[in-house]
Amino acid sequence: MTIKNKVVIITGASSGIGEATAKLLAIKGAKVVLAARREEKLKRIVEEIKAQFGEAVYFVTDVTKREENQKLIDFAKMTYGTIDVMFLNAGIMPNSPMSALKVEDWDQMIDINIRGVLYGIAAVLPLFIHQKGGHIIATSSVAGLKSYPGGAVYGATKWAVRDLMEVLRMESAQEETNIRTATIYPAAINTELLDEISHEQTAQSMSGLYKRYGITPDRIATIVAYAIDQPEDVNVNEFTVGPTKQPW
């Protein structure tokens, strides 16, 4: 298995998809570096992984700050000597109608969902170029493939992630740097995303949808593991994933 002994950084690792992925990869033998803002949650997850004889460390990181992304990369290199995979998973979804004019929410989504991805790429890319290999994985959304009322800005950020990752894949192939990419487009996955929706009507609607269709984050973790576990000369670059019973 190619997962074993790989060094994997995961942003947004304090809950949801990030937490589930960290635990699964650790079970499979990866050395996992968890990054997020909530230290208490990161510490708990690392302790749980180590209790199962997995290898994990954490580094408190705000992905909206470029210098903290660089410090995360430096910490991972100092701890494990190299980096094999960067899973850019941090994201928020405070949806609302455009007419609600929740501009502060728009700004936060742009900062975390787009800048956070760009800063993560900027931090790890020089290393991957130098070592002629690496794997960058990003969490987009089905809202990055299809438009949904109430999700204009969130969808726009996820469309941006889609384009960034596809162009990165193409440029890597052209430049012969052997950097693999994978973009994941989840549908209704039961995480903390809904907790940040302040628009009451949107929150009620989304809550009802997720209660009806939502599946657990570990389902996405298996997709991440599958992407990493492919041979180095194979790049599976897109995964659209959701509940079987959800029409999306």
JSON list of C-alpha atoms in Angstrom, two decimals:
[
{"chain": "A", "resi": 1, "resn": "MET", "atom": "CA", "xyz": [0.00, 0.00, 0.00]},
{"chain": "A", "resi": 2, "resn": "THR", "atom": "CA", "xyz": [1.37, 3.42, -0.96]},
{"chain": "A", "resi": 3, "resn": "ILE", "atom": "CA", "xyz": [-0.29, 5.14, 2.01]},
{"chain": "A", "resi": 4, "resn": "LYS", "atom": "CA", "xyz": [2.02, 3.52, 4.54]},
{"chain": "A", "resi": 5, "resn": "ASN", "atom": "CA", "xyz": [4.70, 5.91, 5.86]},
{"chain": "A", "resi": 6, "resn": "LYS", "atom": "CA", "xyz": [3.50, 8.81, 3.73]},
{"chain": "A", "resi": 7, "resn": "VAL", "atom": "CA", "xyz": [3.53, 12.21, 5.44]},
{"chain": "A", "resi": 8, "resn": "VAL", "atom": "CA", "xyz": [0.10, 13.81, 5.03]},
{"chain": "A", "resi": 9, "resn": "ILE", "atom": "CA", "xyz": [-0.88, 17.33, 6.10]},
{"chain": "A", "resi": 10, "resn": "ILE", "atom": "CA", "xyz": [-4.61, 17.90, 6.64]},
{"chain": "A", "resi": 11, "resn": "THR", "atom": "CA", "xyz": [-6.13, 21.35, 7.12]},
{"chain": "A", "resi": 12, "resn": "GLY", "atom": "CA", "xyz": [-9.54, 21.70, 8.71]},
{"chain": "A", "resi": 13, "resn": "ALA", "atom": "CA", "xyz": [-8.55, 18.63, 10.71]},
{"chain": "A", "resi": 14, "resn": "SER", "atom": "CA", "xyz": [-10.30, 19.42, 14.01]},
{"chain": "A", "resi": 15, "resn": "SER", "atom": "CA", "xyz": [-13.65, 17.89, 12.99]},
{"chain": "A", "resi": 16, "resn": "GLY", "atom": "CA", "xyz": [-15.69, 16.39, 10.18]},
{"chain": "A", "resi": 17, "resn": "ILE", "atom": "CA", "xyz": [-13.96, 15.23, 7.02]},
{"chain": "A", "resi": 18, "resn": "GLY", "atom": "CA", "xyz": [-10.52, 16.31, 8.23]},
{"chain": "A", "resi": 19, "resn": "GLU", "atom": "CA", "xyz": [-10.78, 14.41, 11.50]},
{"chain": "A", "resi": 20, "resn": "ALA", "atom": "CA", "xyz": [-12.17, 11.28, 9.84]},
{"chain": "A", "resi": 21, "resn": "THR", "atom": "CA", "xyz": [-9.45, 11.36, 7.19]},
{"chain": "A", "resi": 22, "resn": "ALA", "atom": "CA", "xyz": [-6.66, 11.80, 9.74]},
{"chain": "A", "resi": 23, "resn": "LYS", "atom": "CA", "xyz": [-7.87, 8.79, 11.73]},
{"chain": "A", "resi": 24, "resn": "LEU", "atom": "CA", "xyz": [-8.29, 6.56, 8.68]},
{"chain": "A", "resi": 25, "resn": "LEU", "atom": "CA", "xyz": [-4.91, 7.42, 7.15]},
{"chain": "A", "resi": 26, "resn": "ALA", "atom": "CA", "xyz": [-3.18, 6.91, 10.49]},
{"chain": "A", "resi": 27, "resn": "ILE", "atom": "CA", "xyz": [-4.73, 3.44, 10.75]},
{"chain": "A", "resi": 28, "resn": "LYS", "atom": "CA", "xyz": [-3.34, 2.73, 7.27]},
{"chain": "A", "resi": 29, "resn": "GLY", "atom": "CA", "xyz": [0.15, 3.71, 8.38]},
{"chain": "A", "resi": 30, "resn": "ALA", "atom": "CA", "xyz": [0.46, 7.35, 7.30]},
{"chain": "A", "resi": 31, "resn": "LYS", "atom": "CA", "xyz": [2.23, 9.97, 9.38]},
{"chain": "A", "resi": 32, "resn": "VAL", "atom": "CA", "xyz": [-0.42, 12.63, 9.80]},
{"chain": "A", "resi": 33, "resn": "VAL", "atom": "CA", "xyz": [-0.01, 16.34, 10.52]},
{"chain": "A", "resi": 34, "resn": "LEU", "atom": "CA", "xyz": [-3.29, 17.89, 11.67]},
{"chain": "A", "resi": 35, "resn": "ALA", "atom": "CA", "xyz": [-3.86, 21.61, 11.17]},
{"chain": "A", "resi": 36, "resn": "ALA", "atom": "CA", "xyz": [-6.75, 23.82, 12.32]},
{"chain": "A", "resi": 37, "resn": "ARG", "atom": "CA", "xyz": [-7.43, 26.70, 14.70]},
{"chain": "A", "resi": 38, "resn": "ARG", "atom": "CA", "xyz": [-8.93, 24.77, 17.64]},
{"chain": "A", "resi": 39, "resn": "GLU", "atom": "CA", "xyz": [-6.03, 23.37, 19.63]},
{"chain": "A", "resi": 40, "resn": "GLU", "atom": "CA", "xyz": [-8.07, 21.43, 22.17]},
{"chain": "A", "resi": 41, "resn": "LYS", "atom": "CA", "xyz": [-9.80, 19.44, 19.44]},
{"chain": "A", "resi": 42, "resn": "LEU", "atom": "CA", "xyz": [-6.54, 18.83, 17.58]},
{"chain": "A", "resi": 43, "resn": "LYS", "atom": "CA", "xyz": [-4.88, 17.59, 20.75]},
{"chain": "A", "resi": 44, "resn": "ARG", "atom": "CA", "xyz": [-7.75, 15.20, 21.46]},
{"chain": "A", "resi": 45, "resn": "ILE", "atom": "CA", "xyz": [-7.67, 13.73, 17.96]},
{"chain": "A", "resi": 46, "resn": "VAL", "atom": "CA", "xyz": [-3.89, 13.22, 18.06]},
{"chain": "A", "resi": 47, "resn": "GLU", "atom": "CA", "xyz": [-4.22, 11.47, 21.43]},
{"chain": "A", "resi": 48, "resn": "GLU", "atom": "CA", "xyz": [-6.93, 9.20, 20.02]},
{"chain": "A", "resi": 49, "resn": "ILE", "atom": "CA", "xyz": [-4.75, 8.33, 17.02]},
{"chain": "A", "resi": 50, "resn": "LYS", "atom": "CA", "xyz": [-1.75, 7.56, 19.20]},
{"chain": "A", "resi": 51, "resn": "ALA", "atom": "CA", "xyz": [-3.91, 5.39, 21.46]},
{"chain": "A", "resi": 52, "resn": "GLN", "atom": "CA", "xyz": [-4.51, 3.24, 18.38]},
{"chain": "A", "resi": 53, "resn": "PHE", "atom": "CA", "xyz": [-0.75, 3.16, 17.73]},
{"chain": "A", "resi": 54, "resn": "GLY", "atom": "CA", "xyz": [-0.95, 5.65, 14.87]},
{"chain": "A", "resi": 55, "resn": "GLU", "atom": "CA", "xyz": [1.54, 8.41, 14.13]},
{"chain": "A", "resi": 56, "resn": "ALA", "atom": "CA", "xyz": [0.21, 11.98, 14.35]},
{"chain": "A", "resi": 57, "resn": "VAL", "atom": "CA", "xyz": [1.13, 15.52, 15.40]},
{"chain": "A", "resi": 58, "resn": "TYR", "atom": "CA", "xyz": [-0.72, 18.81, 15.20]},
{"chain": "A", "resi": 59, "resn": "PHE", "atom": "CA", "xyz": [0.07, 22.44, 14.44]},
{"chain": "A", "resi": 60, "resn": "VAL", "atom": "CA", "xyz": [-2.40, 25.23, 15.20]},
{"chain": "A", "resi": 61, "resn": "THR", "atom": "CA", "xyz": [-2.99, 27.01, 11.90]},
{"chain": "A", "resi": 62, "resn": "ASP", "atom": "CA", "xyz": [-5.19, 29.78, 10.55]},
{"chain": "A", "resi": 63, "resn": "VAL", "atom": "CA", "xyz": [-5.22, 29.05, 6.82]},
{"chain": "A", "resi": 64, "resn": "THR", "atom": "CA", "xyz": [-6.20, 32.65, 6.00]},
{"chain": "A", "resi": 65, "resn": "LYS", "atom": "CA", "xyz": [-2.73, 33.78, 7.11]},
{"chain": "A", "resi": 66, "resn": "ARG", "atom": "CA", "xyz": [-0.04, 33.05, 4.55]},
{"chain": "A", "resi": 67, "resn": "GLU", "atom": "CA", "xyz": [2.77, 32.97, 7.10]},
{"chain": "A", "resi": 68, "resn": "GLU", "atom": "CA", "xyz": [0.98, 30.34, 9.18]},
{"chain": "A", "resi": 69, "resn": "ASN", "atom": "CA", "xyz": [0.67, 28.07, 6.15]},
{"chain": "A", "resi": 70, "resn": "GLN", "atom": "CA", "xyz": [4.42, 28.35, 5.66]},
{"chain": "A", "resi": 71, "resn": "LYS", "atom": "CA", "xyz": [5.05, 27.61, 9.33]},
{"chain": "A", "resi": 72, "resn": "LEU", "atom": "CA", "xyz": [2.86, 24.51, 8.99]},
{"chain": "A", "resi": 73, "resn": "ILE", "atom": "CA", "xyz": [4.98, 23.25, 6.09]},
{"chain": "A", "resi": 74, "resn": "ASP", "atom": "CA", "xyz": [8.19, 24.00, 8.00]},
{"chain": "A", "resi": 75, "resn": "PHE", "atom": "CA", "xyz": [6.86, 22.15, 11.06]},
{"chain": "A", "resi": 76, "resn": "ALA", "atom": "CA", "xyz": [5.94, 19.06, 9.04]},
{"chain": "A", "resi": 77, "resn": "LYS", "atom": "CA", "xyz": [9.36, 19.00, 7.35]},
{"chain": "A", "resi": 78, "resn": "MET", "atom": "CA", "xyz": [11.13, 19.45, 10.69]},
{"chain": "A", "resi": 79, "resn": "THR", "atom": "CA", "xyz": [9.06, 16.68, 12.27]},
{"chain": "A", "resi": 80, "resn": "TYR", "atom": "CA", "xyz": [9.10, 14.06, 9.52]},
{"chain": "A", "resi": 81, "resn": "GLY", "atom": "CA", "xyz": [11.77, 15.22, 7.07]},
{"chain": "A", "resi": 82, "resn": "THR", "atom": "CA", "xyz": [9.48, 15.46, 4.06]},
{"chain": "A", "resi": 83, "resn": "ILE", "atom": "CA", "xyz": [5.87, 15.91, 2.92]},
{"chain": "A", "resi": 84, "resn": "ASP", "atom": "CA", "xyz": [4.04, 13.62, 0.49]},
{"chain": "A", "resi": 85, "resn": "VAL", "atom": "CA", "xyz": [0.44, 14.85, 0.55]},
{"chain": "A", "resi": 86, "resn": "MET", "atom": "CA", "xyz": [-1.30, 18.16, 1.29]},
{"chain": "A", "resi": 87, "resn": "PHE", "atom": "CA", "xyz": [-5.06, 17.82, 1.89]},
{"chain": "A", "resi": 88, "resn": "LEU", "atom": "CA", "xyz": [-6.57, 21.31, 1.69]},
{"chain": "A", "resi": 89, "resn": "ASN", "atom": "CA", "xyz": [-9.82, 20.64, 3.50]},
{"chain": "A", "resi": 90, "resn": "ALA", "atom": "CA", "xyz": [-10.55, 23.76, 5.59]},
{"chain": "A", "resi": 91, "resn": "GLY", "atom": "CA", "xyz": [-13.77, 25.47, 4.58]},
{"chain": "A", "resi": 92, "resn": "ILE", "atom": "CA", "xyz": [-16.96, 27.17, 5.79]},
{"chain": "A", "resi": 93, "resn": "MET", "atom": "CA", "xyz": [-20.51, 27.40, 4.38]},
{"chain": "A", "resi": 94, "resn": "PRO", "atom": "CA", "xyz": [-22.56, 30.24, 5.94]},
{"chain": "A", "resi": 95, "resn": "ASN", "atom": "CA", "xyz": [-25.09, 30.24, 3.11]},
{"chain": "A", "resi": 96, "resn": "SER", "atom": "CA", "xyz": [-27.78, 32.88, 2.59]},
{"chain": "A", "resi": 97, "resn": "PRO", "atom": "CA", "xyz": [-29.66, 34.57, -0.26]},
{"chain": "A", "resi": 98, "resn": "MET", "atom": "CA", "xyz": [-27.68, 37.31, -2.01]},
{"chain": "A", "resi": 99, "resn": "SER", "atom": "CA", "xyz": [-30.44, 39.74, -1.01]},
{"chain": "A", "resi": 100, "resn": "ALA", "atom": "CA", "xyz": [-29.61, 39.19, 2.67]},
{"chain": "A", "resi": 101, "resn": "LEU", "atom": "CA", "xyz": [-26.33, 41.03, 2.00]},
{"chain": "A", "resi": 102, "resn": "LYS", "atom": "CA", "xyz": [-24.30, 39.10, 4.55]},
{"chain": "A", "resi": 103, "resn": "VAL", "atom": "CA", "xyz": [-21.10, 40.61, 3.24]},
{"chain": "A", "resi": 104, "resn": "GLU", "atom": "CA", "xyz": [-19.06, 39.61, 6.29]},
{"chain": "A", "resi": 105, "resn": "ASP", "atom": "CA", "xyz": [-19.94, 35.97, 5.59]},
{"chain": "A", "resi": 106, "resn": "TRP", "atom": "CA", "xyz": [-18.91, 36.45, 1.97]},
{"chain": "A", "resi": 107, "resn": "ASP", "atom": "CA", "xyz": [-15.55, 37.79, 3.08]},
{"chain": "A", "resi": 108, "resn": "GLN", "atom": "CA", "xyz": [-14.97, 34.87, 5.44]},
{"chain": "A", "resi": 109, "resn": "MET", "atom": "CA", "xyz": [-15.79, 32.33, 2.73]},
{"chain": "A", "resi": 110, "resn": "ILE", "atom": "CA", "xyz": [-13.44, 34.01, 0.29]},
{"chain": "A", "resi": 111, "resn": "ASP", "atom": "CA", "xyz": [-10.68, 34.13, 2.89]},
{"chain": "A", "resi": 112, "resn": "ILE", "atom": "CA", "xyz": [-10.95, 30.51, 4.03]},
{"chain": "A", "resi": 113, "resn": "ASN", "atom": "CA", "xyz": [-12.29, 28.70, 0.97]},
{"chain": "A", "resi": 114, "resn": "ILE", "atom": "CA", "xyz": [-10.13, 30.42, -1.66]},
{"chain": "A", "resi": 115, "resn": "ARG", "atom": "CA", "xyz": [-7.21, 32.17, 0.03]},
{"chain": "A", "resi": 116, "resn": "GLY", "atom": "CA", "xyz": [-6.76, 29.26, 2.41]},
{"chain": "A", "resi": 117, "resn": "VAL", "atom": "CA", "xyz": [-6.37, 26.91, -0.55]},
{"chain": "A", "resi": 118, "resn": "LEU", "atom": "CA", "xyz": [-4.08, 29.28, -2.43]},
{"chain": "A", "resi": 119, "resn": "TYR", "atom": "CA", "xyz": [-1.86, 29.88, 0.59]},
{"chain": "A", "resi": 120, "resn": "GLY", "atom": "CA", "xyz": [-1.61, 26.14, 1.21]},
{"chain": "A", "resi": 121, "resn": "ILE", "atom": "CA", "xyz": [-0.58, 25.55, -2.39]},
{"chain": "A", "resi": 122, "resn": "ALA", "atom": "CA", "xyz": [1.91, 28.40, -2.26]},
{"chain": "A", "resi": 123, "resn": "ALA", "atom": "CA", "xyz": [3.50, 26.97, 0.88]},
{"chain": "A", "resi": 124, "resn": "VAL", "atom": "CA", "xyz": [3.89, 23.38, -0.27]},
{"chain": "A", "resi": 125, "resn": "LEU", "atom": "CA", "xyz": [4.44, 23.80, -4.02]},
{"chain": "A", "resi": 126, "resn": "PRO", "atom": "CA", "xyz": [8.14, 24.78, -3.90]},
{"chain": "A", "resi": 127, "resn": "LEU", "atom": "CA", "xyz": [8.92, 21.58, -1.98]},
{"chain": "A", "resi": 128, "resn": "PHE", "atom": "CA", "xyz": [6.91, 19.41, -4.37]},
{"chain": "A", "resi": 129, "resn": "ILE", "atom": "CA", "xyz": [8.58, 21.03, -7.38]},
{"chain": "A", "resi": 130, "resn": "HIS", "atom": "CA", "xyz": [12.01, 20.50, -5.83]},
{"chain": "A", "resi": 131, "resn": "GLN", "atom": "CA", "xyz": [11.40, 16.84, -5.04]},
{"chain": "A", "resi": 132, "resn": "LYS", "atom": "CA", "xyz": [9.67, 16.22, -8.40]},
{"chain": "A", "resi": 133, "resn": "GLY", "atom": "CA", "xyz": [6.60, 14.76, -6.77]},
{"chain": "A", "resi": 134, "resn": "GLY", "atom": "CA", "xyz": [3.79, 15.26, -4.32]},
{"chain": "A", "resi": 135, "resn": "HIS", "atom": "CA", "xyz": [0.02, 15.11, -4.04]},
{"chain": "A", "resi": 136, "resn": "ILE", "atom": "CA", "xyz": [-2.35, 18.03, -3.45]},
{"chain": "A", "resi": 137, "resn": "ILE", "atom": "CA", "xyz": [-5.95, 17.17, -2.59]},
{"chain": "A", "resi": 138, "resn": "ALA", "atom": "CA", "xyz": [-8.71, 19.75, -2.06]},
{"chain": "A", "resi": 139, "resn": "THR", "atom": "CA", "xyz": [-12.27, 19.65, -0.79]},
{"chain": "A", "resi": 140, "resn": "SER", "atom": "CA", "xyz": [-14.61, 21.49, -3.15]},
{"chain": "A", "resi": 141, "resn": "SER", "atom": "CA", "xyz": [-18.37, 20.74, -3.14]},
{"chain": "A", "resi": 142, "resn": "VAL", "atom": "CA", "xyz": [-21.17, 19.74, -5.45]},
{"chain": "A", "resi": 143, "resn": "ALA", "atom": "CA", "xyz": [-21.84, 23.49, -5.23]},
{"chain": "A", "resi": 144, "resn": "GLY", "atom": "CA", "xyz": [-18.64, 23.78, -7.26]},
{"chain": "A", "resi": 145, "resn": "LEU", "atom": "CA", "xyz": [-20.32, 21.82, -10.05]},
{"chain": "A", "resi": 146, "resn": "LYS", "atom": "CA", "xyz": [-23.91, 23.03, -9.89]},
{"chain": "A", "resi": 147, "resn": "SER", "atom": "CA", "xyz": [-25.59, 26.26, -8.81]},
{"chain": "A", "resi": 148, "resn": "TYR", "atom": "CA", "xyz": [-27.91, 26.30, -5.79]},
{"chain": "A", "resi": 149, "resn": "PRO", "atom": "CA", "xyz": [-30.16, 29.19, -4.60]},
{"chain": "A", "resi": 150, "resn": "GLY", "atom": "CA", "xyz": [-28.85, 30.48, -1.30]},
{"chain": "A", "resi": 151, "resn": "GLY", "atom": "CA", "xyz": [-25.34, 29.31, -2.07]},
{"chain": "A", "resi": 152, "resn": "ALA", "atom": "CA", "xyz": [-24.05, 31.86, -4.56]},
{"chain": "A", "resi": 153, "resn": "VAL", "atom": "CA", "xyz": [-20.88, 32.94, -2.78]},
{"chain": "A", "resi": 154, "resn": "TYR", "atom": "CA", "xyz": [-20.12, 29.53, -1.30]},
{"chain": "A", "resi": 155, "resn": "GLY", "atom": "CA", "xyz": [-20.57, 28.00, -4.74]},
{"chain": "A", "resi": 156, "resn": "ALA", "atom": "CA", "xyz": [-18.36, 30.66, -6.30]},
{"chain": "A", "resi": 157, "resn": "THR", "atom": "CA", "xyz": [-15.55, 29.80, -3.89]},
{"chain": "A", "resi": 158, "resn": "LYS", "atom": "CA", "xyz": [-15.91, 26.10, -4.66]},
{"chain": "A", "resi": 159, "resn": "TRP", "atom": "CA", "xyz": [-15.96, 26.71, -8.42]},
{"chain": "A", "resi": 160, "resn": "ALA", "atom": "CA", "xyz": [-12.71, 28.60, -7.87]},
{"chain": "A", "resi": 161, "resn": "VAL", "atom": "CA", "xyz": [-11.18, 25.59, -6.12]},
{"chain": "A", "resi": 162, "resn": "ARG", "atom": "CA", "xyz": [-12.24, 23.40, -9.03]},
{"chain": "A", "resi": 163, "resn": "ASP", "atom": "CA", "xyz": [-10.47, 25.61, -11.55]},
{"chain": "A", "resi": 164, "resn": "LEU", "atom": "CA", "xyz": [-7.35, 26.10, -9.43]},
{"chain": "A", "resi": 165, "resn": "MET", "atom": "CA", "xyz": [-6.87, 22.39, -8.97]},
{"chain": "A", "resi": 166, "resn": "GLU", "atom": "CA", "xyz": [-7.47, 21.45, -12.60]},
{"chain": "A", "resi": 167, "resn": "VAL", "atom": "CA", "xyz": [-5.03, 24.08, -13.87]},
{"chain": "A", "resi": 168, "resn": "LEU", "atom": "CA", "xyz": [-2.48, 22.97, -11.26]},
{"chain": "A", "resi": 169, "resn": "ARG", "atom": "CA", "xyz": [-2.78, 19.42, -12.57]},
{"chain": "A", "resi": 170, "resn": "MET", "atom": "CA", "xyz": [-2.33, 20.54, -16.17]},
{"chain": "A", "resi": 171, "resn": "GLU", "atom": "CA", "xyz": [0.64, 22.79, -15.41]},
{"chain": "A", "resi": 172, "resn": "SER", "atom": "CA", "xyz": [2.34, 20.07, -13.39]},
{"chain": "A", "resi": 173, "resn": "ALA", "atom": "CA", "xyz": [2.05, 17.70, -16.34]},
{"chain": "A", "resi": 174, "resn": "GLN", "atom": "CA", "xyz": [3.43, 20.35, -18.70]},
{"chain": "A", "resi": 175, "resn": "GLU", "atom": "CA", "xyz": [6.31, 21.20, -16.36]},
{"chain": "A", "resi": 176, "resn": "GLU", "atom": "CA", "xyz": [7.02, 17.51, -15.63]},
{"chain": "A", "resi": 177, "resn": "THR", "atom": "CA", "xyz": [7.01, 18.00, -11.85]},
{"chain": "A", "resi": 178, "resn": "ASN", "atom": "CA", "xyz": [4.92, 14.85, -11.25]},
{"chain": "A", "resi": 179, "resn": "ILE", "atom": "CA", "xyz": [2.55, 16.56, -8.82]},
{"chain": "A", "resi": 180, "resn": "ARG", "atom": "CA", "xyz": [-0.74, 14.71, -8.55]},
{"chain": "A", "resi": 181, "resn": "THR", "atom": "CA", "xyz": [-4.01, 16.47, -7.72]},
{"chain": "A", "resi": 182, "resn": "ALA", "atom": "CA", "xyz": [-7.45, 15.34, -6.59]},
{"chain": "A", "resi": 183, "resn": "THR", "atom": "CA", "xyz": [-10.54, 17.48, -6.08]},
{"chain": "A", "resi": 184, "resn": "ILE", "atom": "CA", "xyz": [-13.45, 16.11, -4.07]},
{"chain": "A", "resi": 185, "resn": "TYR", "atom": "CA", "xyz": [-17.01, 17.34, -4.58]},
{"chain": "A", "resi": 186, "resn": "PRO", "atom": "CA", "xyz": [-19.06, 16.17, -1.57]},
{"chain": "A", "resi": 187, "resn": "ALA", "atom": "CA", "xyz": [-22.85, 16.48, -1.40]},
{"chain": "A", "resi": 188, "resn": "ALA", "atom": "CA", "xyz": [-24.65, 16.22, 1.97]},
{"chain": "A", "resi": 189, "resn": "ILE", "atom": "CA", "xyz": [-22.02, 15.14, 4.50]},
{"chain": "A", "resi": 190, "resn": "ASN", "atom": "CA", "xyz": [-22.87, 15.57, 8.18]},
{"chain": "A", "resi": 191, "resn": "THR", "atom": "CA", "xyz": [-20.19, 17.93, 9.49]},
{"chain": "A", "resi": 192, "resn": "GLU", "atom": "CA", "xyz": [-20.13, 21.27, 11.33]},
{"chain": "A", "resi": 193, "resn": "LEU", "atom": "CA", "xyz": [-20.72, 23.28, 8.14]},
{"chain": "A", "resi": 194, "resn": "LEU", "atom": "CA", "xyz": [-24.35, 24.00, 9.00]},
{"chain": "A", "resi": 195, "resn": "ASP", "atom": "CA", "xyz": [-23.45, 25.45, 12.40]},
{"chain": "A", "resi": 196, "resn": "GLU", "atom": "CA", "xyz": [-22.22, 28.70, 10.84]},
{"chain": "A", "resi": 197, "resn": "ILE", "atom": "CA", "xyz": [-25.39, 29.53, 8.86]},
{"chain": "A", "resi": 198, "resn": "SER", "atom": "CA", "xyz": [-26.91, 32.58, 10.55]},
{"chain": "A", "resi": 199, "resn": "HIS", "atom": "CA", "xyz": [-29.71, 33.15, 8.01]},
{"chain": "A", "resi": 200, "resn": "GLU", "atom": "CA", "xyz": [-32.64, 31.44, 9.73]},
{"chain": "A", "resi": 201, "resn": "GLN", "atom": "CA", "xyz": [-34.61, 30.30, 6.67]},
{"chain": "A", "resi": 202, "resn": "THR", "atom": "CA", "xyz": [-31.50, 28.95, 4.95]},
{"chain": "A", "resi": 203, "resn": "ALA", "atom": "CA", "xyz": [-30.39, 27.19, 8.13]},
{"chain": "A", "resi": 204, "resn": "GLN", "atom": "CA", "xyz": [-33.76, 25.46, 8.48]},
{"chain": "A", "resi": 205, "resn": "SER", "atom": "CA", "xyz": [-33.80, 24.39, 4.84]},
{"chain": "A", "resi": 206, "resn": "MET", "atom": "CA", "xyz": [-30.24, 23.06, 4.88]},
{"chain": "A", "resi": 207, "resn": "SER", "atom": "CA", "xyz": [-30.78, 21.32, 8.21]},
{"chain": "A", "resi": 208, "resn": "GLY", "atom": "CA", "xyz": [-33.80, 19.49, 6.84]},
{"chain": "A", "resi": 209, "resn": "LEU", "atom": "CA", "xyz": [-31.89, 18.42, 3.75]},
{"chain": "A", "resi": 210, "resn": "TYR", "atom": "CA", "xyz": [-28.92, 17.08, 5.73]},
{"chain": "A", "resi": 211, "resn": "LYS", "atom": "CA", "xyz": [-31.16, 15.28, 8.22]},
{"chain": "A", "resi": 212, "resn": "ARG", "atom": "CA", "xyz": [-32.90, 13.54, 5.33]},
{"chain": "A", "resi": 213, "resn": "TYR", "atom": "CA", "xyz": [-29.88, 12.68, 3.20]},
{"chain": "A", "resi": 214, "resn": "GLY", "atom": "CA", "xyz": [-26.64, 13.28, 5.12]},
{"chain": "A", "resi": 215, "resn": "ILE", "atom": "CA", "xyz": [-23.96, 10.61, 5.44]},
{"chain": "A", "resi": 216, "resn": "THR", "atom": "CA", "xyz": [-20.95, 10.47, 7.73]},
{"chain": "A", "resi": 217, "resn": "PRO", "atom": "CA", "xyz": [-17.56, 12.13, 7.03]},
{"chain": "A", "resi": 218, "resn": "ASP", "atom": "CA", "xyz": [-15.70, 8.83, 7.02]},
{"chain": "A", "resi": 219, "resn": "ARG", "atom": "CA", "xyz": [-17.26, 8.17, 3.61]},
{"chain": "A", "resi": 220, "resn": "ILE", "atom": "CA", "xyz": [-15.16, 11.01, 2.22]},
{"chain": "A", "resi": 221, "resn": "ALA", "atom": "CA", "xyz": [-12.10, 9.82, 4.13]},
{"chain": "A", "resi": 222, "resn": "THR", "atom": "CA", "xyz": [-12.17, 6.58, 2.15]},
{"chain": "A", "resi": 223, "resn": "ILE", "atom": "CA", "xyz": [-12.09, 8.60, -1.08]},
{"chain": "A", "resi": 224, "resn": "VAL", "atom": "CA", "xyz": [-9.01, 10.50, 0.08]},
{"chain": "A", "resi": 225, "resn": "ALA", "atom": "CA", "xyz": [-7.33, 7.23, 0.98]},
{"chain": "A", "resi": 226, "resn": "TYR", "atom": "CA", "xyz": [-8.20, 5.79, -2.43]},
{"chain": "A", "resi": 227, "resn": "ALA", "atom": "CA", "xyz": [-6.67, 8.77, -4.24]},
{"chain": "A", "resi": 228, "resn": "ILE", "atom": "CA", "xyz": [-3.45, 8.57, -2.24]},
{"chain": "A", "resi": 229, "resn": "ASP", "atom": "CA", "xyz": [-3.21, 4.81, -2.62]},
{"chain": "A", "resi": 230, "resn": "GLN", "atom": "CA", "xyz": [-2.99, 4.89, -6.41]},
{"chain": "A", "resi": 231, "resn": "PRO", "atom": "CA", "xyz": [0.38, 4.20, -8.08]},
{"chain": "A", "resi": 232, "resn": "GLU", "atom": "CA", "xyz": [2.53, 7.30, -8.50]},
{"chain": "A", "resi": 233, "resn": "ASP", "atom": "CA", "xyz": [1.95, 7.31, -12.27]},
{"chain": "A", "resi": 234, "resn": "VAL", "atom": "CA", "xyz": [-1.85, 7.39, -11.83]},
{"chain": "A", "resi": 235, "resn": "ASN", "atom": "CA", "xyz": [-3.80, 10.57, -11.12]},
{"chain": "A", "resi": 236, "resn": "VAL", "atom": "CA", "xyz": [-7.51, 10.32, -10.33]},
{"chain": "A", "resi": 237, "resn": "ASN", "atom": "CA", "xyz": [-8.24, 14.00, -10.27]},
{"chain": "A", "resi": 238, "resn": "GLU", "atom": "CA", "xyz": [-11.99, 14.35, -9.52]},
{"chain": "A", "resi": 239, "resn": "PHE", "atom": "CA", "xyz": [-14.45, 12.61, -7.20]},
{"chain": "A", "resi": 240, "resn": "THR", "atom": "CA", "xyz": [-18.13, 13.58, -6.97]},
{"chain": "A", "resi": 241, "resn": "VAL", "atom": "CA", "xyz": [-19.41, 11.92, -3.80]},
{"chain": "A", "resi": 242, "resn": "GLY", "atom": "CA", "xyz": [-22.72, 11.97, -1.99]},
{"chain": "A", "resi": 243, "resn": "PRO", "atom": "CA", "xyz": [-25.54, 9.95, -0.47]},
{"chain": "A", "resi": 244, "resn": "THR", "atom": "CA", "xyz": [-27.05, 7.38, -2.82]},
{"chain": "A", "resi": 245, "resn": "LYS", "atom": "CA", "xyz": [-30.55, 8.62, -1.98]},
{"chain": "A", "resi": 246, "resn": "GLN", "atom": "CA", "xyz": [-29.80, 12.34, -2.49]},
{"chain": "A", "resi": 247, "resn": "PRO", "atom": "CA", "xyz": [-30.68, 13.77, -5.94]},
{"chain": "A", "resi": 248, "resn": "TRP", "atom": "CA", "xyz": [-28.04, 16.52, -5.41]}
]
